[in-house]
C-alpha positions as MATLAB code, in Angstrom:
seq = 'MFRRMRVVITVAAAAAVLAACGGGGDGAEEDAALPPGPATTSAAATPSAAATPGSSVLTSYLGFWDAVIAANKAADPALPGLAAVAADPELSRVRATVSRNKIQKLSLRGEVAHAPKPPTVSGSTATLEDCYDISDWNPVNLSTGKPIEVTDESGTGRYRARYTLRRSGPGWLVVDQKALGGC';
ca = [
     101.575  127.330  119.671;
      98.105  125.809  120.995;
      99.055  125.796  124.690;
     100.648  129.238  124.465;
      97.496  130.645  122.852;
      95.488  128.672  125.825;
      97.586  130.518  128.216;
      96.853  133.971  126.774;
      93.068  133.021  126.908;
      93.259  131.716  130.361;
      94.884  134.906  131.635;
      93.118  136.998  129.624;
      89.645  135.243  130.909;
      90.918  135.670  134.535;
      91.345  139.518  133.773;
      88.047  139.586  132.788;
      86.490  137.658  135.286;
      88.038  140.024  137.939;
      87.282  142.976  136.280;
      84.157  145.133  138.039;
      80.960  144.861  138.698;
      77.324  146.495  138.358;
      75.874  149.628  138.357;
      76.113  152.681  141.130;
      73.282  153.511  143.050;
      71.746  157.110  142.482;
      71.938  159.410  145.446;
      74.605  157.509  146.985;
      77.227  159.454  148.913;
      80.809  159.308  148.018;
      83.626  159.052  150.802;
      85.994  161.709  150.097;
      88.274  160.956  152.900;
      89.718  158.416  151.105;
      93.112  159.002  148.863;
      93.200  157.953  145.299;
      96.369  156.663  144.459;
      97.797  153.400  143.743;
      97.294  150.839  146.626;
      98.662  147.185  146.903;
      95.989  144.406  148.076;
      98.227  143.979  151.216;
      97.537  147.725  152.221;
      96.220  148.033  155.666;
      93.690  150.410  156.868;
      94.379  152.543  159.817;
      92.219  152.519  162.769;
      90.670  155.671  162.150;
      89.893  155.000  158.512;
      88.189  152.039  159.612;
      85.521  153.897  161.201;
      83.949  155.432  157.290;
      81.701  153.249  155.857;
      83.660  154.116  152.575;
      86.781  152.958  154.384;
      85.671  149.640  155.279;
      84.336  148.866  151.938;
      87.927  149.587  150.615;
      89.357  147.111  153.206;
      86.746  144.664  152.358;
      87.478  145.260  148.396;
      91.497  144.839  149.091;
      90.904  141.716  151.508;
      88.740  140.392  148.466;
      91.884  140.809  146.185;
      94.181  139.263  148.976;
      91.989  136.079  149.063;
      91.555  136.033  145.045;
      95.657  135.821  144.747;
      96.159  133.577  147.479;
      93.549  130.976  145.622;
      95.219  131.444  142.515;
      98.721  130.865  144.239;
      97.550  127.956  145.696;
      95.566  126.613  142.835;
      92.760  125.997  145.304;
      89.173  127.033  144.095;
      88.003  125.984  147.414;
      90.103  128.203  149.608;
      88.010  129.192  152.516;
      89.177  132.537  152.599;
      87.126  133.321  148.990;
      83.831  132.708  150.820;
      85.036  134.949  153.980;
      85.279  137.880  151.155;
      83.050  137.381  148.132;
      79.228  135.914  147.726;
      77.749  134.619  144.385;
      77.635  135.732  141.293;
      80.916  136.778  141.706;
      82.106  134.067  144.318;
      81.142  131.312  142.025;
      83.450  133.167  139.049;
      86.362  133.468  140.885;
      86.270  129.736  141.780;
      85.539  128.480  137.952;
      88.715  130.618  137.268;
      90.751  129.218  139.515;
      89.771  125.715  138.794;
      90.166  126.240  134.970;
      93.794  127.327  135.454;
      94.293  124.406  137.876;
      92.923  121.706  135.133;
      95.545  123.399  132.877;
      98.302  123.462  135.503;
      99.010  126.552  136.040;
      99.116  129.039  138.775;
      99.039  132.956  138.872;
     101.838  134.388  141.178;
     102.861  137.902  141.969;
     101.005  141.239  143.030;
      98.192  143.177  141.966;
      98.514  147.084  142.351;
      95.365  149.021  142.554;
      94.060  152.617  142.071;
      90.542  152.587  143.448;
      88.502  155.612  143.261;
      86.278  156.479  146.572;
      83.522  154.239  146.977;
      79.879  154.787  146.596;
      77.750  153.801  149.631;
      73.989  153.515  149.394;
      72.280  151.360  152.248;
      73.697  147.961  152.221;
      75.262  148.283  148.557;
      78.511  150.014  147.721;
      80.259  150.292  144.494;
      83.748  150.682  143.944;
      85.875  151.605  140.661;
      89.265  150.458  140.504;
      92.334  150.617  137.417;
      93.878  147.465  138.721;
      97.595  146.450  137.327;
      98.267  142.397  136.923;
     101.273  143.027  134.687;
     103.392  141.635  137.873;
     100.584  138.815  138.189;
     102.040  136.071  136.112;
     101.305  132.532  135.266;
     103.325  129.575  136.596;
     103.423  126.015  135.519;
     102.034  124.016  138.574;
     104.235  120.995  137.666;
     107.416  122.665  137.409;
     107.174  125.950  139.087;
     108.840  127.846  136.249;
     106.954  131.227  134.846;
     105.039  130.536  131.605;
     105.960  133.665  129.181;
     103.019  135.066  127.642;
     102.271  137.871  125.475;
      99.767  140.589  126.865;
      98.016  141.102  123.394;
      95.143  143.177  124.879;
      97.128  146.168  126.388;
      99.286  147.316  129.318;
      97.976  144.794  132.139;
      95.984  147.660  133.319;
      92.271  147.301  133.309;
      89.527  149.557  135.146;
      86.406  147.452  136.396;
      83.537  148.742  138.784;
      82.717  146.091  141.756;
      79.524  145.876  143.720;
      79.444  144.896  147.506;
      77.375  143.952  149.648;
      77.065  144.536  153.320;
      77.844  141.376  155.618;
      78.002  142.159  159.352;
      80.663  144.793  160.021;
      82.172  144.265  156.591;
      81.342  144.046  152.669;
      81.433  141.044  150.430;
      82.229  141.560  146.853;
      79.204  140.104  144.863;
      79.481  141.555  141.265;
      82.057  142.906  138.766;
      81.713  144.965  135.491;
      84.856  145.381  133.170;
      85.044  148.916  132.127;
      88.239  148.790  129.806;
      91.429  149.695  130.081;
      92.896  152.621  132.071;
];
């Protein structure tokens, strides 16, 4: 019973840590060219879409999730790809969550679906709100490779969050997040 509760708490903590970021900037412009709707973290930007600031924010954000999923799957908080897509305090939060899961001998495997709103860009800062679905991102016992059965006591596995990104060279780094509840 205690182990099951610890897994539920760890998965819930992972969802909360990966939930969303800080506030948006006033007077920022929105990129209305981005289509709303679900996307997976493996979604690739088209060359024409990569030319707009909002689409590069979205591409960087989805790349962040690809790295988070890879780090969780490998149970490796030091995975080099994380530092390429995130900076503190978010980088430290993700690494701490992956490390805590590794100590508990669990990994998260599967996919995360996304339904991001168009990002807001103001200078070198961007914010993006997403309704992400982790219902197909499940814990696995690292020793046996078998799924760990958990009960989602907090709802559907869909969470709304706001992420803050900071421009870094030609791309963006996720630097913070703020959970906004369910979606």
